[in-house]
CSV table of C-alpha atoms in Angstrom, one decimal:
chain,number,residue,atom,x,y,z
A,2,UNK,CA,86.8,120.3,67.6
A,3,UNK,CA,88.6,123.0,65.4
A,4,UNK,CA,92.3,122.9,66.8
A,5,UNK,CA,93.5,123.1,63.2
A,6,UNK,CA,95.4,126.5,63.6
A,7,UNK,CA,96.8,125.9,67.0
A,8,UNK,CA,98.0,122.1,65.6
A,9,UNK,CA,100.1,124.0,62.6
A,10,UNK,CA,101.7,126.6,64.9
A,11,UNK,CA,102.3,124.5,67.0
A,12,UNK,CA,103.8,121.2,65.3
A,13,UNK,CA,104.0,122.3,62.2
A,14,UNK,CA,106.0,125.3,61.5
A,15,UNK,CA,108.6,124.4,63.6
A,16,UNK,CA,109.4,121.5,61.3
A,17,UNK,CA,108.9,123.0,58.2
A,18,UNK,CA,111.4,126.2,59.2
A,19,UNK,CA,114.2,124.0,60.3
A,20,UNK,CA,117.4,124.1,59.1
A,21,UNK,CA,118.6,122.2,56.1
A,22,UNK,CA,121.6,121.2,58.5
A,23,UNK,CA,119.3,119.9,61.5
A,24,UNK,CA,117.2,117.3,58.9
A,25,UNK,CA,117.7,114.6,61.4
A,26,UNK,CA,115.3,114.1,63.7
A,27,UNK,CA,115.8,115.3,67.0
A,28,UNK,CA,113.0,113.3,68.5
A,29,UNK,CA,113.9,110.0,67.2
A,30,UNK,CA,115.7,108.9,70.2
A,31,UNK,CA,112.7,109.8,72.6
A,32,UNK,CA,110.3,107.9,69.9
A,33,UNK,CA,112.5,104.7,70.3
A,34,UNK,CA,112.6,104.8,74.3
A,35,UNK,CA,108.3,105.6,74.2
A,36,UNK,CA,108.0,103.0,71.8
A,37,UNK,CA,110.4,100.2,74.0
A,38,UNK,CA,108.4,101.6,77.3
A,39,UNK,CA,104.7,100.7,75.4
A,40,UNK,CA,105.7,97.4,73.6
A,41,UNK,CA,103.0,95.0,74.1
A,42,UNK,CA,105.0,92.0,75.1
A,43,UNK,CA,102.3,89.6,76.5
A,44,UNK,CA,101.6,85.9,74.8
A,45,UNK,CA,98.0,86.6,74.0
A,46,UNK,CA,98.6,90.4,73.3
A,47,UNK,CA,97.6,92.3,70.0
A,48,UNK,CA,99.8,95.4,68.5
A,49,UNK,CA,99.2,95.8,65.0
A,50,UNK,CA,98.6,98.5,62.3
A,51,UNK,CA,96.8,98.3,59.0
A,52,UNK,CA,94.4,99.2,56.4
A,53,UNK,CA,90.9,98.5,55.7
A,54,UNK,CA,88.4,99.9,53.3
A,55,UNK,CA,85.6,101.7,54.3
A,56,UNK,CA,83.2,103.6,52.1
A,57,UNK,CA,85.8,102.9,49.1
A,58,UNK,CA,88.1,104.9,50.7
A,59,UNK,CA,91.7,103.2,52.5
A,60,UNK,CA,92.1,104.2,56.4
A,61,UNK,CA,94.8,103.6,58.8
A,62,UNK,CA,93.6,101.7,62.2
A,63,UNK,CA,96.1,100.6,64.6
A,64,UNK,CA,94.9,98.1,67.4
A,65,UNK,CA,97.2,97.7,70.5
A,66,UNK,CA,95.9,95.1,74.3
A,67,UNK,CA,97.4,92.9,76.0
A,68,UNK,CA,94.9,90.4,75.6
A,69,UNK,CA,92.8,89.4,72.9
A,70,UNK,CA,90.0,88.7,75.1
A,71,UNK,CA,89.9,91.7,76.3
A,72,UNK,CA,86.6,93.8,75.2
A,73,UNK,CA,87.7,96.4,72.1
A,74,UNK,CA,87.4,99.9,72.6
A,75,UNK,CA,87.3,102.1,69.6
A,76,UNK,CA,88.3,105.5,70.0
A,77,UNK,CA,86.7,108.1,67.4
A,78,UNK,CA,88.7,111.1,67.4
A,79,UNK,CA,87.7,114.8,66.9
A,80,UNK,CA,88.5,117.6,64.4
A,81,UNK,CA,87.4,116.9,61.7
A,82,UNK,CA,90.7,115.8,61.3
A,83,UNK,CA,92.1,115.8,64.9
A,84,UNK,CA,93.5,112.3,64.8
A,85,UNK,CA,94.4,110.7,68.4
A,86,UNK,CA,96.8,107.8,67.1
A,87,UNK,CA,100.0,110.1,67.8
A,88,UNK,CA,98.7,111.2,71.1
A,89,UNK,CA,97.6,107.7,72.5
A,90,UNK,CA,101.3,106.7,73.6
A,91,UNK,CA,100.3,110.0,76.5
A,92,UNK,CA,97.2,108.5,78.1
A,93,UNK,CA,96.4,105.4,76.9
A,94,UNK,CA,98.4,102.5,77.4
A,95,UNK,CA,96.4,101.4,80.7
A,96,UNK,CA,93.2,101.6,78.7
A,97,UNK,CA,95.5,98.6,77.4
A,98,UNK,CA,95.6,96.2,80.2
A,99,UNK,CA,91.8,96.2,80.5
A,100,UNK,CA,90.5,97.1,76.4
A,101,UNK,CA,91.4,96.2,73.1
A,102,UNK,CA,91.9,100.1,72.2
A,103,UNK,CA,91.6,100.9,68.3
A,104,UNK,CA,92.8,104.1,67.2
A,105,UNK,CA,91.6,104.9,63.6
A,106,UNK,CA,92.6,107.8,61.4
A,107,UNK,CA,89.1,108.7,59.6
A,108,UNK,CA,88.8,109.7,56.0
A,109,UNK,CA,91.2,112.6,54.8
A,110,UNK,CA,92.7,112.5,58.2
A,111,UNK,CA,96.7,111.6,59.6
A,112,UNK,CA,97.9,108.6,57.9
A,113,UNK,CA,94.9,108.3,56.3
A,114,UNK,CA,95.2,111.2,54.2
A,115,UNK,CA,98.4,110.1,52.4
A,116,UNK,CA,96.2,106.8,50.7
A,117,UNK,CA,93.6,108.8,48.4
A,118,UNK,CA,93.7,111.7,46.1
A,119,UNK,CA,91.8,114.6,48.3
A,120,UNK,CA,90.0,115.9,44.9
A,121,UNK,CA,88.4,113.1,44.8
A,122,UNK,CA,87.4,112.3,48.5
A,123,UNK,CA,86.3,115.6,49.0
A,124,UNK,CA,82.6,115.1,47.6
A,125,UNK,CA,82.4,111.8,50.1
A,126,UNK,CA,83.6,113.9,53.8
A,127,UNK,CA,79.8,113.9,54.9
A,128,UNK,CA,78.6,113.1,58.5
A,129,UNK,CA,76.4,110.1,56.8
A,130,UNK,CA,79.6,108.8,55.5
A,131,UNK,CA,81.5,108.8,58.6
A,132,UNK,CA,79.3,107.4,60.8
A,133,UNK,CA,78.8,104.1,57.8
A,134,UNK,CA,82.7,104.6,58.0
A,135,UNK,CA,82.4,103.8,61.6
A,136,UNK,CA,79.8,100.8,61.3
A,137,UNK,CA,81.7,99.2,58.7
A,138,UNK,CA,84.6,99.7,60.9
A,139,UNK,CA,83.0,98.2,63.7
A,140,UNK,CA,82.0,95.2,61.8
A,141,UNK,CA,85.4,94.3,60.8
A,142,UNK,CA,86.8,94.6,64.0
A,143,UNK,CA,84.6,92.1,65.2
A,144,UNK,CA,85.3,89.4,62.9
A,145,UNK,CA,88.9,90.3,62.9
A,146,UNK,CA,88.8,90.0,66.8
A,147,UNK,CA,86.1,87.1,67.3
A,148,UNK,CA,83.8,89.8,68.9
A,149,UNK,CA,80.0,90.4,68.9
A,150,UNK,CA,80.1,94.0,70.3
A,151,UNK,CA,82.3,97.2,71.0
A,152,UNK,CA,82.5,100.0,73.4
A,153,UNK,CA,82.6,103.2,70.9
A,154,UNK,CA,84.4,106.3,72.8
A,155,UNK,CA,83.7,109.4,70.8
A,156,UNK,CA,85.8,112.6,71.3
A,157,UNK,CA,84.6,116.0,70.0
A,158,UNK,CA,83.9,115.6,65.9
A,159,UNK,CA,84.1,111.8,67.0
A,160,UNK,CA,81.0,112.1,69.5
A,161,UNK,CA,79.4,113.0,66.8
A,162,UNK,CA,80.0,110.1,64.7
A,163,UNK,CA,80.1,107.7,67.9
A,164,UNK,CA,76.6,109.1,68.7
A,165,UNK,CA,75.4,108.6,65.6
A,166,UNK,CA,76.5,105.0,64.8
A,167,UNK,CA,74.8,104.3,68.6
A,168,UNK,CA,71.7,106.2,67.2
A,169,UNK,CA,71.7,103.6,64.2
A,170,UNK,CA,73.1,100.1,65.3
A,171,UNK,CA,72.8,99.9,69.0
A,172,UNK,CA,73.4,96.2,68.5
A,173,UNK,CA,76.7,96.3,67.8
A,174,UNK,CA,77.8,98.5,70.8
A,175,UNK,CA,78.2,97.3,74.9
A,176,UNK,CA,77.9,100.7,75.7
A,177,UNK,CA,78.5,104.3,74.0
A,178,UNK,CA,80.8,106.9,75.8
A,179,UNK,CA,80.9,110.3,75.0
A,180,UNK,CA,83.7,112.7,75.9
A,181,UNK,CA,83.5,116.3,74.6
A,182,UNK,CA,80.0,115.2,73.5
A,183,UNK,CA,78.4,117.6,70.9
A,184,UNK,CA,74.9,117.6,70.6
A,185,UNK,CA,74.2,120.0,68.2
A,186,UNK,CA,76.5,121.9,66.0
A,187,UNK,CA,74.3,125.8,65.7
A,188,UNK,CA,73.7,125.2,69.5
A,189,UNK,CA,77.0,124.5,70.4
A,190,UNK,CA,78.4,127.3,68.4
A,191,UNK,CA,76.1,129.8,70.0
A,192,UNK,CA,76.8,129.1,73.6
A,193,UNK,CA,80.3,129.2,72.9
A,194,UNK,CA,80.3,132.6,71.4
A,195,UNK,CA,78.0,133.5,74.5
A,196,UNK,CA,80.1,132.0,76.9
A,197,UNK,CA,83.6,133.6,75.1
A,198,UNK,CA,82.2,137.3,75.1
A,199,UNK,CA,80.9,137.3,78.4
A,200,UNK,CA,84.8,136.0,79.7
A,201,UNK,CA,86.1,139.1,77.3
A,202,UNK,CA,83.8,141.4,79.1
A,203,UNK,CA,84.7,140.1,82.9
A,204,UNK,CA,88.8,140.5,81.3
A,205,UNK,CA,87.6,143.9,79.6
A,206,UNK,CA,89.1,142.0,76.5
A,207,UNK,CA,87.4,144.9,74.2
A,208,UNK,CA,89.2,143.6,71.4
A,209,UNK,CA,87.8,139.8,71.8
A,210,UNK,CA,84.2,141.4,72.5
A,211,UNK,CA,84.1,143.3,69.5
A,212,UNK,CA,85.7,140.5,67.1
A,213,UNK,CA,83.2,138.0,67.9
A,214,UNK,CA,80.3,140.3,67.8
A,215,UNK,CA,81.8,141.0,63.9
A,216,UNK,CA,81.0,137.1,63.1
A,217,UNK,CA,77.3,137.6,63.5
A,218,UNK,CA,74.7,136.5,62.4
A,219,UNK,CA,76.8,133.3,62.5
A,220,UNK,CA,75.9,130.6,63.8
A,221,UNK,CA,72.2,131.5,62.9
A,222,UNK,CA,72.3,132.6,59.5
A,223,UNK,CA,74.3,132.7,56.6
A,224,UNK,CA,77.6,131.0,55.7
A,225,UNK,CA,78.9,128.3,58.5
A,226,UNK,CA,82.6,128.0,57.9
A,227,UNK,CA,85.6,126.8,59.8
A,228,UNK,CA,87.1,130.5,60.0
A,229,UNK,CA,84.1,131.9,61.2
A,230,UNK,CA,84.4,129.6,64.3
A,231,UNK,CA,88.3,129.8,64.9
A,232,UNK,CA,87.2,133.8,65.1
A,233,UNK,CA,86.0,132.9,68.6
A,234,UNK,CA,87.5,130.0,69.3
A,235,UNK,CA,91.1,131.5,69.6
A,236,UNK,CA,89.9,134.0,72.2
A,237,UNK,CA,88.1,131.2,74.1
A,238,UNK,CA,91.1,129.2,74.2
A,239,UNK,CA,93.1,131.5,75.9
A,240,UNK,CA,90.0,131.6,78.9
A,241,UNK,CA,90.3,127.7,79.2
A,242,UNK,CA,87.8,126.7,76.9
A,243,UNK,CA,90.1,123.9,75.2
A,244,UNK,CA,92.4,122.7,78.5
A,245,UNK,CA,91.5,124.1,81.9
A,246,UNK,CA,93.4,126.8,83.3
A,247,UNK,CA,96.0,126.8,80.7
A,248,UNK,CA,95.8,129.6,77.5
A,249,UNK,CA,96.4,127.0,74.5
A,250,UNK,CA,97.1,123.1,74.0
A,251,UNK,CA,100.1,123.3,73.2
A,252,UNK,CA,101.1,120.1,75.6
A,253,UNK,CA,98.9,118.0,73.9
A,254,UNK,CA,99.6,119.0,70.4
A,255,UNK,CA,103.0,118.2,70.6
A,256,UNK,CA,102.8,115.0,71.9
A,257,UNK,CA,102.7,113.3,68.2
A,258,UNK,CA,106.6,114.7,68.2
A,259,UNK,CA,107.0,111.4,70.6
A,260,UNK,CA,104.7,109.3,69.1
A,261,UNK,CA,106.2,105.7,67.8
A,262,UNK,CA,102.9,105.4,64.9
A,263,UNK,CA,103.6,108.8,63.7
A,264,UNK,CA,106.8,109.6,61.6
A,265,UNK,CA,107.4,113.6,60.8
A,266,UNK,CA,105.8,113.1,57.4
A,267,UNK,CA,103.0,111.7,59.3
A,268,UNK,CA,102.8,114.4,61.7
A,269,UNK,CA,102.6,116.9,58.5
A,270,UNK,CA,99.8,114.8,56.7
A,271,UNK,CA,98.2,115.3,60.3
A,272,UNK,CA,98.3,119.2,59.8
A,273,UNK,CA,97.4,119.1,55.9
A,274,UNK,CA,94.7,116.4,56.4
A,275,UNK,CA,93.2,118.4,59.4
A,276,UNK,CA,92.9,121.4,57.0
A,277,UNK,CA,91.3,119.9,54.7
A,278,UNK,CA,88.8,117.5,56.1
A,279,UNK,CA,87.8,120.8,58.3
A,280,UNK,CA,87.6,123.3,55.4
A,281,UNK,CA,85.5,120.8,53.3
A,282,UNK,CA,83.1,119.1,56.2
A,283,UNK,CA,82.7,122.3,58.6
A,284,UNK,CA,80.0,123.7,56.1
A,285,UNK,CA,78.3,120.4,55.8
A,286,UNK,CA,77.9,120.3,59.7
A,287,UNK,CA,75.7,123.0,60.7
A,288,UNK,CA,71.8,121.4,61.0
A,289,UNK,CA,73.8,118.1,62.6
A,290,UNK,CA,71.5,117.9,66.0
A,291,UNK,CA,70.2,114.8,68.0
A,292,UNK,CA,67.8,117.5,70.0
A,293,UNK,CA,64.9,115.3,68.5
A,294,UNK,CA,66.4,111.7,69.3
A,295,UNK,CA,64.5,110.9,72.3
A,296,UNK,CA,65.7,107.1,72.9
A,297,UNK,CA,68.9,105.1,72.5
A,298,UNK,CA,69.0,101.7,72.8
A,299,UNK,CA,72.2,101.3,74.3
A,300,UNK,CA,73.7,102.4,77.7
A,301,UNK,CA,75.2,106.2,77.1
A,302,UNK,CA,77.9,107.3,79.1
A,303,UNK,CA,79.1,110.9,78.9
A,304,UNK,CA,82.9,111.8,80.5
A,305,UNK,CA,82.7,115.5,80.3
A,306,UNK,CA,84.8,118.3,81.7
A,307,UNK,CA,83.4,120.9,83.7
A,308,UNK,CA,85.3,123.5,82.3
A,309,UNK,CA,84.5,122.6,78.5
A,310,UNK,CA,83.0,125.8,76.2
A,311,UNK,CA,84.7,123.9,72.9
A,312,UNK,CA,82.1,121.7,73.0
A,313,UNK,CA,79.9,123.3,76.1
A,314,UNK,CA,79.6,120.5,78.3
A,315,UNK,CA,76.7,121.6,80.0
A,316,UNK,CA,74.3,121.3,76.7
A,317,UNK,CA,75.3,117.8,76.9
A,318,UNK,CA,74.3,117.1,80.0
A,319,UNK,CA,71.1,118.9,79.5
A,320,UNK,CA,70.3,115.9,77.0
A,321,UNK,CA,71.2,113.1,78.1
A,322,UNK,CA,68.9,114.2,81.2
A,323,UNK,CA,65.9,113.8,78.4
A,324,UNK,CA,67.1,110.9,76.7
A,325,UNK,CA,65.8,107.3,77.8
A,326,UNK,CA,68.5,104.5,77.7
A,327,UNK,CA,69.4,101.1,79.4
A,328,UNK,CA,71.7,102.7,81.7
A,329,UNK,CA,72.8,106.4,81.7
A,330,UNK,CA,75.4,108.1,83.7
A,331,UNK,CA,77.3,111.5,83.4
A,332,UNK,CA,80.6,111.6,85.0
A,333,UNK,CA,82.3,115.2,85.5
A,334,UNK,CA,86.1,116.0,85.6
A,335,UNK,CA,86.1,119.3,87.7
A,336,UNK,CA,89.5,120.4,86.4
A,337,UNK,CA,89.1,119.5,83.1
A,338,UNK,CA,88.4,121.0,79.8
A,339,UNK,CA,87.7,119.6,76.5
A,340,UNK,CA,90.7,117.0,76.5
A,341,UNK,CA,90.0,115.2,80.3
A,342,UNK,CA,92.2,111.6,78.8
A,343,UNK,CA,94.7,114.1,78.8
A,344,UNK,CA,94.2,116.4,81.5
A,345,UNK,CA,93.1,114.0,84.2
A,346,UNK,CA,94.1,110.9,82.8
A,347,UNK,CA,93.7,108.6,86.2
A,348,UNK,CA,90.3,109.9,86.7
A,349,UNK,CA,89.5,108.9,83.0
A,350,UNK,CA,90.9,106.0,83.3
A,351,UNK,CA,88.9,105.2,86.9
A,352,UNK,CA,85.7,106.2,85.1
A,353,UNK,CA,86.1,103.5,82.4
A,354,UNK,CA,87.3,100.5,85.0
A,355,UNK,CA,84.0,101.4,87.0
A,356,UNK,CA,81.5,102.5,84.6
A,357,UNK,CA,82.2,101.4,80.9
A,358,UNK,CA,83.9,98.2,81.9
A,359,UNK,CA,81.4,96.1,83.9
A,360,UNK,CA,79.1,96.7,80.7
A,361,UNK,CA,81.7,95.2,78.3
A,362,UNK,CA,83.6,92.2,80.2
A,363,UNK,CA,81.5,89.4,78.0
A,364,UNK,CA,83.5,86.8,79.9
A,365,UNK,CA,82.2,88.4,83.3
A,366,UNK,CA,79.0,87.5,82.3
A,367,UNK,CA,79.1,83.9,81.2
């Protein structure tokens, strides 16, 4: 959630400042041996990439198992606009030996943004919108697939979505996972500003202290912009908020450098769609809460990282304590952060074999 500034330092300068005489690509040859190392090669396997049209506007989805009968997971990334299709090749490909994993590049976002005129998609980036974005999604991928349900992951911006389509069609879901889970948007604001000053007072950080004090009254009152949350949100990166025990990302957002579905002109789109699909939606965002939704009707599983003040993971918990569902479960990664598919991979990976899978395996259950 809101790693558009450190994603354009990071991946984006350096490509734009190079040398007219370096052009080539440097990383081509690493994207051809990724891309040989994560081929899906198996008879009954599925590795494809296409469009569809959701809400009237084209999106990118790429679908990748090594067996069609395997139960589809659909991954909604964060942001807005944080796509995870050029960051999959690092963590997920054995999610592929057990799911069907979809990657989809929302509205305005990565690939996506490339296929409509932003002018005009900028009235339709609502949270209403992506969440239908995501059913309609969901729908297709059944018929395309011969399914009758999913397993929705949502990851930061994407828990919101993923929460929300579980909120609203529970029937089309085995289970809903949450990672980064945001609950609501003001709440989650505040106790990250609370958190961040109170780490720049224990560093005598005067400078941090004094900045995020400055963005008051947000997130109570007022405007609710993008660069009133990066104002604290670059001083709580540095304390661990984003990855744990590290001062910035930066391993993660340079990943799509290696990525065999991203080309450079992808990973720019990435950057320019990121921009703005957060500078248009981040206003829209501020009264999003499920603190009144007291029931969902499908089993809610929450992989949060103990260390996580970009989404504070402990609000999360705090609800899903509350909430009645079939089955609910919390599992913690104590040396994680916000990104735990990334910065404990195996234990994400364990956490789906033993808790998301058993729900999904339809053929386990005939």
């Amino acid at each position: 959630m809101s790693e558009h500034r450190l994603l354009r330092a990071i991946i984006l300068l350096p490509l734009l400042a190079a040398p007219a005489a370096a052009q080539t690509d440097p990383f081509a040859p690493g994207r051809e041996v990724v891309a040989d190392i994560n081929r899906i090669v198996t008879p009954n396997g599925v590795q494809e990439t296409f469009e569809v049209t959701l809400g009237g506007a084209r999106q990118v989805v790429n679908v990748r198992g090594v067996d069609r009968g395997n139960p589809i997971l659909l991954f909604i990334h964060g942001g807005p606009g944080a796509v995870e299709m050029p960051i999959a090749w690092s963590f997920q490909r054995p999610w592929e030996d057990y799911f069907t994993v979809v990657q989809w590049d929302q509205r305005g976002a990565g690939r996506s943004y490339l296929l409509e005129d932003p002018a005009k998609l900028a009235p339709t980036l609502t949270f209403e919108r992506y969440r239908d974005d995501a059913i309609e999604l969901i729908e297709q991928l059944c018929k395309r697939y011969g399914k009758r349900k999913v397993v929705v992951l949502g990851h930061s911006w994407g828990s919101t979505v993923g929460l929300a389509v579980a909120a609203k069609r529970p029937e089309l879901l085995h289970a809903y996972v949450g990672m980064g889970q945001a609950i609501d948007w003001r709440d989650n604001e505040r106790a990250g500003m609370a958190w961040t000053i109170a780490q720049a007072r224990q560093r005598g950080d005067v400078e941090a202290v004094k900045a995020i004090e400055a963005l008051k009254p947000y997130p109570d009152g007022g405007s609710f912009t993008i660069d009133q949350a990066d104002g604290w949100r670059k001083y709580a990166i540095r304390y661990g908020s984003l990855a744990a025990y590290r001062q910035n990302a930066n391993f993660y957002l340079r990943a799509p450098r290696l990525s065999p579905e991203y080309t450079p002109a992808d990973v720019k789109a990435w950057g320019d769609g990121s921009l703005f699909t957060i500078k248009t939606l981040w206003p829209r965002l501020a009264d999003v809460s499920f603190k009144d939704v007291r029931r969902i009707d499908t089993p809610v599983i929450f992989l949060l990282g103990r260390h996580d003040q970009t989404t504070p993971s402990q609000l999360a918990d705090a609800w899903l304590k509350r909430v009645s569902a079939p089955r609910k479960q919390v599992v913690w990664f104590e040396h994680s952060s916000h990104l735990p598919m990334v910065e404990e991979p195996g234990r994400t990976f364990a956490a789906l074999l033993r808790h998301v899978l058993p729900l999904a395996d339809e053929r386990a259950r005939k």
